[in-house]
Amino acid sequence: MKTTHCLLAALASLLAASCSTMSPRPTPFLSGLSLIETNSGSGTQLGFAASAWPEAAPVRRVSVESAWAPKSSDSLVDGRGERLTDAFDEALRSELTERGFDVVEPGPDAIAVEARVTDYDASSVLLNVASAVALFVPIDNGGAAAEVLVRTPGGQPLLARSAAGNGGPLQLPRYFTTLGHARLFLSTWADEIADDLEARLLTRDPAI
């Protein structure tokens, strides 16, 4: 009985220590902007949008620049941050292109989308395999945090977002890949950012 109690206590400790709890914490990249919490399908999000958006014809030319900007040296492991940044950049470009934007090089006639991946939490595949065998459920989820700043061709901020997302039980297969939950969050959030820009710059949704 004592052994069982010790085992349960150890598993409870692992469960408490293993859960990813990413949250948006804006870095100096978004300094000077007053961010407020907004709803996001992919995770917790802080946001800011300028009251004045371009009023001329729909804006189709956008540039995308992404960077790995970790908040601390603890996040510098095996190039994972760089790989996630590449995946986020690719997702943004793909989603914007699907919505009718022309993704171009930075220039004086293009809206600038500047993206930063600022943190991530990797899943422990070995721990999840062990817990799946012992408890019939994986316990170590992952997640990521990122920021996006959208500027006019003249450099004025139009849209700012700081968001983070954590994996959950509905994404069960991703517990068994190191960066599965982190990649899923960044992909989902890229879709949301593209939707927002489409509504503001292409369709001119009056509800935005």
JSON list of C-alpha atoms in Angstrom, two decimals:
[
{"chain": "A", "resi": 1, "resn": "MET", "atom": "CA", "xyz": [0.00, 0.00, 0.00]},
{"chain": "A", "resi": 2, "resn": "LYS", "atom": "CA", "xyz": [2.82, 2.39, 0.89]},
{"chain": "A", "resi": 3, "resn": "THR", "atom": "CA", "xyz": [4.49, 1.68, -2.45]},
{"chain": "A", "resi": 4, "resn": "THR", "atom": "CA", "xyz": [1.23, 2.43, -4.27]},
{"chain": "A", "resi": 5, "resn": "HIS", "atom": "CA", "xyz": [0.82, 5.72, -2.42]},
{"chain": "A", "resi": 6, "resn": "CYS", "atom": "CA", "xyz": [4.39, 6.71, -3.26]},
{"chain": "A", "resi": 7, "resn": "LEU", "atom": "CA", "xyz": [3.85, 5.85, -6.91]},
{"chain": "A", "resi": 8, "resn": "LEU", "atom": "CA", "xyz": [0.64, 7.88, -7.07]},
{"chain": "A", "resi": 9, "resn": "ALA", "atom": "CA", "xyz": [2.34, 10.81, -5.36]},
{"chain": "A", "resi": 10, "resn": "ALA", "atom": "CA", "xyz": [5.21, 10.67, -7.83]},
{"chain": "A", "resi": 11, "resn": "LEU", "atom": "CA", "xyz": [2.85, 10.58, -10.78]},
{"chain": "A", "resi": 12, "resn": "ALA", "atom": "CA", "xyz": [0.86, 13.49, -9.35]},
{"chain": "A", "resi": 13, "resn": "SER", "atom": "CA", "xyz": [4.06, 15.49, -8.99]},
{"chain": "A", "resi": 14, "resn": "LEU", "atom": "CA", "xyz": [5.01, 14.73, -12.58]},
{"chain": "A", "resi": 15, "resn": "LEU", "atom": "CA", "xyz": [1.56, 15.78, -13.77]},
{"chain": "A", "resi": 16, "resn": "ALA", "atom": "CA", "xyz": [1.77, 19.09, -11.93]},
{"chain": "A", "resi": 17, "resn": "ALA", "atom": "CA", "xyz": [5.26, 19.80, -13.21]},
{"chain": "A", "resi": 18, "resn": "SER", "atom": "CA", "xyz": [4.67, 18.70, -16.78]},
{"chain": "A", "resi": 19, "resn": "CYS", "atom": "CA", "xyz": [1.72, 20.81, -17.86]},
{"chain": "A", "resi": 20, "resn": "SER", "atom": "CA", "xyz": [2.55, 23.60, -20.29]},
{"chain": "A", "resi": 21, "resn": "THR", "atom": "CA", "xyz": [1.17, 26.94, -19.12]},
{"chain": "A", "resi": 22, "resn": "MET", "atom": "CA", "xyz": [2.24, 29.37, -21.82]},
{"chain": "A", "resi": 23, "resn": "SER", "atom": "CA", "xyz": [0.72, 32.84, -21.51]},
{"chain": "A", "resi": 24, "resn": "PRO", "atom": "CA", "xyz": [1.17, 36.00, -23.60]},
{"chain": "A", "resi": 25, "resn": "ARG", "atom": "CA", "xyz": [3.75, 38.34, -22.08]},
{"chain": "A", "resi": 26, "resn": "PRO", "atom": "CA", "xyz": [4.61, 41.11, -24.55]},
{"chain": "A", "resi": 27, "resn": "THR", "atom": "CA", "xyz": [8.31, 41.72, -25.14]},
{"chain": "A", "resi": 28, "resn": "PRO", "atom": "CA", "xyz": [9.94, 45.07, -25.98]},
{"chain": "A", "resi": 29, "resn": "PHE", "atom": "CA", "xyz": [9.02, 44.33, -29.61]},
{"chain": "A", "resi": 30, "resn": "LEU", "atom": "CA", "xyz": [5.52, 45.61, -28.76]},
{"chain": "A", "resi": 31, "resn": "SER", "atom": "CA", "xyz": [6.62, 48.31, -26.31]},
{"chain": "A", "resi": 32, "resn": "GLY", "atom": "CA", "xyz": [4.59, 51.48, -26.32]},
{"chain": "A", "resi": 33, "resn": "LEU", "atom": "CA", "xyz": [1.39, 49.73, -27.39]},
{"chain": "A", "resi": 34, "resn": "SER", "atom": "CA", "xyz": [-1.49, 49.36, -24.96]},
{"chain": "A", "resi": 35, "resn": "LEU", "atom": "CA", "xyz": [-2.56, 45.73, -25.32]},
{"chain": "A", "resi": 36, "resn": "ILE", "atom": "CA", "xyz": [-5.90, 44.41, -24.08]},
{"chain": "A", "resi": 37, "resn": "GLU", "atom": "CA", "xyz": [-7.08, 40.84, -23.76]},
{"chain": "A", "resi": 38, "resn": "THR", "atom": "CA", "xyz": [-9.18, 39.54, -26.64]},
{"chain": "A", "resi": 39, "resn": "ASN", "atom": "CA", "xyz": [-10.81, 36.26, -27.57]},
{"chain": "A", "resi": 40, "resn": "SER", "atom": "CA", "xyz": [-8.78, 33.79, -29.61]},
{"chain": "A", "resi": 41, "resn": "GLY", "atom": "CA", "xyz": [-9.68, 30.33, -30.80]},
{"chain": "A", "resi": 42, "resn": "SER", "atom": "CA", "xyz": [-6.08, 29.15, -30.53]},
{"chain": "A", "resi": 43, "resn": "GLY", "atom": "CA", "xyz": [-5.25, 30.38, -27.02]},
{"chain": "A", "resi": 44, "resn": "THR", "atom": "CA", "xyz": [-4.98, 33.37, -24.72]},
{"chain": "A", "resi": 45, "resn": "GLN", "atom": "CA", "xyz": [-4.35, 36.57, -26.68]},
{"chain": "A", "resi": 46, "resn": "LEU", "atom": "CA", "xyz": [-3.58, 40.21, -26.02]},
{"chain": "A", "resi": 47, "resn": "GLY", "atom": "CA", "xyz": [-4.35, 42.61, -28.83]},
{"chain": "A", "resi": 48, "resn": "PHE", "atom": "CA", "xyz": [-4.29, 46.15, -30.14]},
{"chain": "A", "resi": 49, "resn": "ALA", "atom": "CA", "xyz": [-5.72, 47.57, -33.35]},
{"chain": "A", "resi": 50, "resn": "ALA", "atom": "CA", "xyz": [-5.39, 51.10, -34.65]},
{"chain": "A", "resi": 51, "resn": "SER", "atom": "CA", "xyz": [-8.65, 52.99, -35.09]},
{"chain": "A", "resi": 52, "resn": "ALA", "atom": "CA", "xyz": [-7.59, 54.27, -38.52]},
{"chain": "A", "resi": 53, "resn": "TRP", "atom": "CA", "xyz": [-7.01, 51.68, -41.25]},
{"chain": "A", "resi": 54, "resn": "PRO", "atom": "CA", "xyz": [-6.23, 52.47, -44.89]},
{"chain": "A", "resi": 55, "resn": "GLU", "atom": "CA", "xyz": [-9.39, 53.80, -46.51]},
{"chain": "A", "resi": 56, "resn": "ALA", "atom": "CA", "xyz": [-8.38, 53.51, -50.17]},
{"chain": "A", "resi": 57, "resn": "ALA", "atom": "CA", "xyz": [-8.75, 50.47, -52.39]},
{"chain": "A", "resi": 58, "resn": "PRO", "atom": "CA", "xyz": [-8.24, 47.04, -50.77]},
{"chain": "A", "resi": 59, "resn": "VAL", "atom": "CA", "xyz": [-4.62, 46.49, -49.81]},
{"chain": "A", "resi": 60, "resn": "ARG", "atom": "CA", "xyz": [-3.19, 43.30, -51.30]},
{"chain": "A", "resi": 61, "resn": "ARG", "atom": "CA", "xyz": [0.57, 43.69, -51.08]},
{"chain": "A", "resi": 62, "resn": "VAL", "atom": "CA", "xyz": [2.03, 42.45, -47.79]},
{"chain": "A", "resi": 63, "resn": "SER", "atom": "CA", "xyz": [5.50, 41.44, -46.69]},
{"chain": "A", "resi": 64, "resn": "VAL", "atom": "CA", "xyz": [6.25, 38.88, -43.98]},
{"chain": "A", "resi": 65, "resn": "GLU", "atom": "CA", "xyz": [9.38, 38.88, -41.83]},
{"chain": "A", "resi": 66, "resn": "SER", "atom": "CA", "xyz": [9.73, 36.39, -38.97]},
{"chain": "A", "resi": 67, "resn": "ALA", "atom": "CA", "xyz": [12.35, 36.00, -36.26]},
{"chain": "A", "resi": 68, "resn": "TRP", "atom": "CA", "xyz": [13.12, 33.79, -33.28]},
{"chain": "A", "resi": 69, "resn": "ALA", "atom": "CA", "xyz": [13.22, 36.19, -30.32]},
{"chain": "A", "resi": 70, "resn": "PRO", "atom": "CA", "xyz": [13.45, 34.15, -27.11]},
{"chain": "A", "resi": 71, "resn": "LYS", "atom": "CA", "xyz": [12.69, 35.86, -23.83]},
{"chain": "A", "resi": 72, "resn": "SER", "atom": "CA", "xyz": [15.54, 34.08, -22.09]},
{"chain": "A", "resi": 73, "resn": "SER", "atom": "CA", "xyz": [18.59, 31.96, -22.86]},
{"chain": "A", "resi": 74, "resn": "ASP", "atom": "CA", "xyz": [16.74, 28.98, -21.35]},
{"chain": "A", "resi": 75, "resn": "SER", "atom": "CA", "xyz": [14.78, 28.73, -24.62]},
{"chain": "A", "resi": 76, "resn": "LEU", "atom": "CA", "xyz": [17.90, 28.22, -26.74]},
{"chain": "A", "resi": 77, "resn": "VAL", "atom": "CA", "xyz": [17.88, 24.45, -27.30]},
{"chain": "A", "resi": 78, "resn": "ASP", "atom": "CA", "xyz": [18.93, 22.55, -30.43]},
{"chain": "A", "resi": 79, "resn": "GLY", "atom": "CA", "xyz": [17.56, 25.06, -32.93]},
{"chain": "A", "resi": 80, "resn": "ARG", "atom": "CA", "xyz": [13.95, 24.28, -32.00]},
{"chain": "A", "resi": 81, "resn": "GLY", "atom": "CA", "xyz": [12.99, 27.94, -31.79]},
{"chain": "A", "resi": 82, "resn": "GLU", "atom": "CA", "xyz": [14.37, 28.57, -35.25]},
{"chain": "A", "resi": 83, "resn": "ARG", "atom": "CA", "xyz": [12.46, 25.60, -36.66]},
{"chain": "A", "resi": 84, "resn": "LEU", "atom": "CA", "xyz": [9.22, 26.82, -35.08]},
{"chain": "A", "resi": 85, "resn": "THR", "atom": "CA", "xyz": [9.87, 30.30, -36.47]},
{"chain": "A", "resi": 86, "resn": "ASP", "atom": "CA", "xyz": [10.32, 28.87, -39.96]},
{"chain": "A", "resi": 87, "resn": "ALA", "atom": "CA", "xyz": [7.06, 26.95, -39.59]},
{"chain": "A", "resi": 88, "resn": "PHE", "atom": "CA", "xyz": [5.21, 30.09, -38.37]},
{"chain": "A", "resi": 89, "resn": "ASP", "atom": "CA", "xyz": [6.61, 32.14, -41.26]},
{"chain": "A", "resi": 90, "resn": "GLU", "atom": "CA", "xyz": [5.56, 29.50, -43.78]},
{"chain": "A", "resi": 91, "resn": "ALA", "atom": "CA", "xyz": [2.07, 29.28, -42.26]},
{"chain": "A", "resi": 92, "resn": "LEU", "atom": "CA", "xyz": [1.59, 33.07, -42.36]},
{"chain": "A", "resi": 93, "resn": "ARG", "atom": "CA", "xyz": [2.67, 33.28, -45.99]},
{"chain": "A", "resi": 94, "resn": "SER", "atom": "CA", "xyz": [0.46, 30.36, -46.99]},
{"chain": "A", "resi": 95, "resn": "GLU", "atom": "CA", "xyz": [-2.65, 31.64, -45.19]},
{"chain": "A", "resi": 96, "resn": "LEU", "atom": "CA", "xyz": [-2.25, 35.18, -46.55]},
{"chain": "A", "resi": 97, "resn": "THR", "atom": "CA", "xyz": [-1.75, 33.89, -50.09]},
{"chain": "A", "resi": 98, "resn": "GLU", "atom": "CA", "xyz": [-4.87, 31.70, -49.82]},
{"chain": "A", "resi": 99, "resn": "ARG", "atom": "CA", "xyz": [-6.91, 34.80, -48.93]},
{"chain": "A", "resi": 100, "resn": "GLY", "atom": "CA", "xyz": [-5.79, 36.76, -51.98]},
{"chain": "A", "resi": 101, "resn": "PHE", "atom": "CA", "xyz": [-2.84, 38.75, -50.66]},
{"chain": "A", "resi": 102, "resn": "ASP", "atom": "CA", "xyz": [0.30, 39.19, -52.72]},
{"chain": "A", "resi": 103, "resn": "VAL", "atom": "CA", "xyz": [3.17, 38.25, -50.40]},
{"chain": "A", "resi": 104, "resn": "VAL", "atom": "CA", "xyz": [6.12, 40.35, -51.56]},
{"chain": "A", "resi": 105, "resn": "GLU", "atom": "CA", "xyz": [9.49, 41.58, -50.35]},
{"chain": "A", "resi": 106, "resn": "PRO", "atom": "CA", "xyz": [9.43, 44.52, -47.89]},
{"chain": "A", "resi": 107, "resn": "GLY", "atom": "CA", "xyz": [8.94, 47.79, -49.75]},
{"chain": "A", "resi": 108, "resn": "PRO", "atom": "CA", "xyz": [7.38, 51.24, -49.66]},
{"chain": "A", "resi": 109, "resn": "ASP", "atom": "CA", "xyz": [4.04, 50.02, -51.04]},
{"chain": "A", "resi": 110, "resn": "ALA", "atom": "CA", "xyz": [3.51, 46.93, -48.87]},
{"chain": "A", "resi": 111, "resn": "ILE", "atom": "CA", "xyz": [1.89, 46.37, -45.50]},
{"chain": "A", "resi": 112, "resn": "ALA", "atom": "CA", "xyz": [4.58, 44.88, -43.24]},
{"chain": "A", "resi": 113, "resn": "VAL", "atom": "CA", "xyz": [3.75, 41.82, -41.12]},
{"chain": "A", "resi": 114, "resn": "GLU", "atom": "CA", "xyz": [6.48, 41.33, -38.52]},
{"chain": "A", "resi": 115, "resn": "ALA", "atom": "CA", "xyz": [6.29, 38.09, -36.56]},
{"chain": "A", "resi": 116, "resn": "ARG", "atom": "CA", "xyz": [8.24, 36.86, -33.55]},
{"chain": "A", "resi": 117, "resn": "VAL", "atom": "CA", "xyz": [8.20, 33.45, -31.87]},
{"chain": "A", "resi": 118, "resn": "THR", "atom": "CA", "xyz": [9.17, 34.26, -28.30]},
{"chain": "A", "resi": 119, "resn": "ASP", "atom": "CA", "xyz": [8.92, 30.99, -26.39]},
{"chain": "A", "resi": 120, "resn": "TYR", "atom": "CA", "xyz": [7.93, 27.35, -26.59]},
{"chain": "A", "resi": 121, "resn": "ASP", "atom": "CA", "xyz": [7.42, 24.33, -24.37]},
{"chain": "A", "resi": 122, "resn": "ALA", "atom": "CA", "xyz": [8.35, 20.94, -25.81]},
{"chain": "A", "resi": 123, "resn": "SER", "atom": "CA", "xyz": [6.53, 17.73, -24.93]},
{"chain": "A", "resi": 124, "resn": "SER", "atom": "CA", "xyz": [8.51, 14.85, -23.45]},
{"chain": "A", "resi": 125, "resn": "VAL", "atom": "CA", "xyz": [7.73, 11.93, -25.71]},
{"chain": "A", "resi": 126, "resn": "LEU", "atom": "CA", "xyz": [9.31, 9.39, -23.34]},
{"chain": "A", "resi": 127, "resn": "LEU", "atom": "CA", "xyz": [7.32, 10.70, -20.38]},
{"chain": "A", "resi": 128, "resn": "ASN", "atom": "CA", "xyz": [4.11, 10.60, -22.40]},
{"chain": "A", "resi": 129, "resn": "VAL", "atom": "CA", "xyz": [4.74, 7.04, -23.52]},
{"chain": "A", "resi": 130, "resn": "ALA", "atom": "CA", "xyz": [5.40, 6.00, -19.91]},
{"chain": "A", "resi": 131, "resn": "SER", "atom": "CA", "xyz": [2.32, 7.78, -18.57]},
{"chain": "A", "resi": 132, "resn": "ALA", "atom": "CA", "xyz": [0.17, 6.39, -21.37]},
{"chain": "A", "resi": 133, "resn": "VAL", "atom": "CA", "xyz": [1.23, 2.88, -20.35]},
{"chain": "A", "resi": 134, "resn": "ALA", "atom": "CA", "xyz": [0.84, 3.47, -16.60]},
{"chain": "A", "resi": 135, "resn": "LEU", "atom": "CA", "xyz": [-2.14, 5.86, -16.55]},
{"chain": "A", "resi": 136, "resn": "PHE", "atom": "CA", "xyz": [-3.64, 5.35, -20.02]},
{"chain": "A", "resi": 137, "resn": "VAL", "atom": "CA", "xyz": [-3.14, 9.07, -20.75]},
{"chain": "A", "resi": 138, "resn": "PRO", "atom": "CA", "xyz": [-0.16, 11.27, -21.74]},
{"chain": "A", "resi": 139, "resn": "ILE", "atom": "CA", "xyz": [0.56, 14.05, -19.26]},
{"chain": "A", "resi": 140, "resn": "ASP", "atom": "CA", "xyz": [3.21, 16.34, -20.77]},
{"chain": "A", "resi": 141, "resn": "ASN", "atom": "CA", "xyz": [1.70, 18.79, -23.22]},
{"chain": "A", "resi": 142, "resn": "GLY", "atom": "CA", "xyz": [3.55, 21.53, -25.09]},
{"chain": "A", "resi": 143, "resn": "GLY", "atom": "CA", "xyz": [2.87, 25.02, -26.36]},
{"chain": "A", "resi": 144, "resn": "ALA", "atom": "CA", "xyz": [4.29, 28.20, -27.81]},
{"chain": "A", "resi": 145, "resn": "ALA", "atom": "CA", "xyz": [4.11, 31.99, -27.57]},
{"chain": "A", "resi": 146, "resn": "ALA", "atom": "CA", "xyz": [4.42, 34.50, -30.38]},
{"chain": "A", "resi": 147, "resn": "GLU", "atom": "CA", "xyz": [3.83, 38.11, -31.36]},
{"chain": "A", "resi": 148, "resn": "VAL", "atom": "CA", "xyz": [2.77, 39.85, -34.56]},
{"chain": "A", "resi": 149, "resn": "LEU", "atom": "CA", "xyz": [3.04, 43.55, -35.43]},
{"chain": "A", "resi": 150, "resn": "VAL", "atom": "CA", "xyz": [1.48, 44.89, -38.63]},
{"chain": "A", "resi": 151, "resn": "ARG", "atom": "CA", "xyz": [2.66, 48.27, -39.96]},
{"chain": "A", "resi": 152, "resn": "THR", "atom": "CA", "xyz": [1.60, 50.60, -42.74]},
{"chain": "A", "resi": 153, "resn": "PRO", "atom": "CA", "xyz": [4.07, 51.18, -45.57]},
{"chain": "A", "resi": 154, "resn": "GLY", "atom": "CA", "xyz": [5.01, 54.32, -43.65]},
{"chain": "A", "resi": 155, "resn": "GLY", "atom": "CA", "xyz": [5.83, 52.36, -40.50]},
{"chain": "A", "resi": 156, "resn": "GLN", "atom": "CA", "xyz": [2.79, 53.17, -38.36]},
{"chain": "A", "resi": 157, "resn": "PRO", "atom": "CA", "xyz": [1.41, 50.27, -36.27]},
{"chain": "A", "resi": 158, "resn": "LEU", "atom": "CA", "xyz": [-1.94, 48.97, -37.48]},
{"chain": "A", "resi": 159, "resn": "LEU", "atom": "CA", "xyz": [-2.31, 45.72, -35.58]},
{"chain": "A", "resi": 160, "resn": "ALA", "atom": "CA", "xyz": [-0.46, 44.11, -32.69]},
{"chain": "A", "resi": 161, "resn": "ARG", "atom": "CA", "xyz": [-1.03, 40.70, -31.16]},
{"chain": "A", "resi": 162, "resn": "SER", "atom": "CA", "xyz": [0.71, 38.76, -28.42]},
{"chain": "A", "resi": 163, "resn": "ALA", "atom": "CA", "xyz": [-0.63, 35.24, -27.96]},
{"chain": "A", "resi": 164, "resn": "ALA", "atom": "CA", "xyz": [0.16, 31.87, -26.45]},
{"chain": "A", "resi": 165, "resn": "GLY", "atom": "CA", "xyz": [-1.41, 28.44, -26.68]},
{"chain": "A", "resi": 166, "resn": "ASN", "atom": "CA", "xyz": [-1.05, 25.11, -24.90]},
{"chain": "A", "resi": 167, "resn": "GLY", "atom": "CA", "xyz": [-1.86, 21.63, -26.11]},
{"chain": "A", "resi": 168, "resn": "GLY", "atom": "CA", "xyz": [-4.85, 19.79, -24.75]},
{"chain": "A", "resi": 169, "resn": "PRO", "atom": "CA", "xyz": [-6.43, 16.33, -24.72]},
{"chain": "A", "resi": 170, "resn": "LEU", "atom": "CA", "xyz": [-8.19, 16.89, -28.05]},
{"chain": "A", "resi": 171, "resn": "GLN", "atom": "CA", "xyz": [-4.76, 16.95, -29.73]},
{"chain": "A", "resi": 172, "resn": "LEU", "atom": "CA", "xyz": [-3.80, 13.52, -28.43]},
{"chain": "A", "resi": 173, "resn": "PRO", "atom": "CA", "xyz": [-1.37, 12.43, -31.22]},
{"chain": "A", "resi": 174, "resn": "ARG", "atom": "CA", "xyz": [0.69, 15.58, -30.72]},
{"chain": "A", "resi": 175, "resn": "TYR", "atom": "CA", "xyz": [1.67, 14.50, -27.20]},
{"chain": "A", "resi": 176, "resn": "PHE", "atom": "CA", "xyz": [3.96, 12.01, -28.90]},
{"chain": "A", "resi": 177, "resn": "THR", "atom": "CA", "xyz": [5.93, 14.56, -30.94]},
{"chain": "A", "resi": 178, "resn": "THR", "atom": "CA", "xyz": [8.33, 16.99, -29.28]},
{"chain": "A", "resi": 179, "resn": "LEU", "atom": "CA", "xyz": [6.97, 20.17, -30.89]},
{"chain": "A", "resi": 180, "resn": "GLY", "atom": "CA", "xyz": [3.55, 18.97, -32.01]},
{"chain": "A", "resi": 181, "resn": "HIS", "atom": "CA", "xyz": [1.50, 21.23, -29.76]},
{"chain": "A", "resi": 182, "resn": "ALA", "atom": "CA", "xyz": [3.75, 24.23, -30.40]},
{"chain": "A", "resi": 183, "resn": "ARG", "atom": "CA", "xyz": [3.46, 23.80, -34.18]},
{"chain": "A", "resi": 184, "resn": "LEU", "atom": "CA", "xyz": [-0.31, 23.39, -33.99]},
{"chain": "A", "resi": 185, "resn": "PHE", "atom": "CA", "xyz": [-0.74, 26.61, -32.02]},
{"chain": "A", "resi": 186, "resn": "LEU", "atom": "CA", "xyz": [1.42, 28.62, -34.42]},
{"chain": "A", "resi": 187, "resn": "SER", "atom": "CA", "xyz": [-0.37, 27.20, -37.45]},
{"chain": "A", "resi": 188, "resn": "THR", "atom": "CA", "xyz": [-3.81, 27.93, -35.97]},
{"chain": "A", "resi": 189, "resn": "TRP", "atom": "CA", "xyz": [-2.82, 31.42, -34.93]},
{"chain": "A", "resi": 190, "resn": "ALA", "atom": "CA", "xyz": [-1.42, 32.21, -38.39]},
{"chain": "A", "resi": 191, "resn": "ASP", "atom": "CA", "xyz": [-4.87, 31.32, -39.76]},
{"chain": "A", "resi": 192, "resn": "GLU", "atom": "CA", "xyz": [-6.50, 33.73, -37.29]},
{"chain": "A", "resi": 193, "resn": "ILE", "atom": "CA", "xyz": [-4.09, 36.56, -38.13]},
{"chain": "A", "resi": 194, "resn": "ALA", "atom": "CA", "xyz": [-4.75, 36.08, -41.85]},
{"chain": "A", "resi": 195, "resn": "ASP", "atom": "CA", "xyz": [-8.52, 36.13, -41.23]},
{"chain": "A", "resi": 196, "resn": "ASP", "atom": "CA", "xyz": [-8.17, 39.40, -39.32]},
{"chain": "A", "resi": 197, "resn": "LEU", "atom": "CA", "xyz": [-6.09, 41.05, -42.03]},
{"chain": "A", "resi": 198, "resn": "GLU", "atom": "CA", "xyz": [-8.44, 39.82, -44.75]},
{"chain": "A", "resi": 199, "resn": "ALA", "atom": "CA", "xyz": [-11.40, 41.42, -42.98]},
{"chain": "A", "resi": 200, "resn": "ARG", "atom": "CA", "xyz": [-9.57, 44.69, -42.37]},
{"chain": "A", "resi": 201, "resn": "LEU", "atom": "CA", "xyz": [-7.66, 45.11, -45.63]},
{"chain": "A", "resi": 202, "resn": "LEU", "atom": "CA", "xyz": [-9.59, 43.22, -48.32]},
{"chain": "A", "resi": 203, "resn": "THR", "atom": "CA", "xyz": [-13.27, 42.87, -47.47]},
{"chain": "A", "resi": 204, "resn": "ARG", "atom": "CA", "xyz": [-13.50, 46.00, -45.27]},
{"chain": "A", "resi": 205, "resn": "ASP", "atom": "CA", "xyz": [-15.81, 44.31, -42.76]},
{"chain": "A", "resi": 206, "resn": "PRO", "atom": "CA", "xyz": [-17.58, 47.20, -40.96]},
{"chain": "A", "resi": 207, "resn": "ALA", "atom": "CA", "xyz": [-17.91, 45.09, -37.82]},
{"chain": "A", "resi": 208, "resn": "ILE", "atom": "CA", "xyz": [-14.11, 45.05, -37.31]}
]
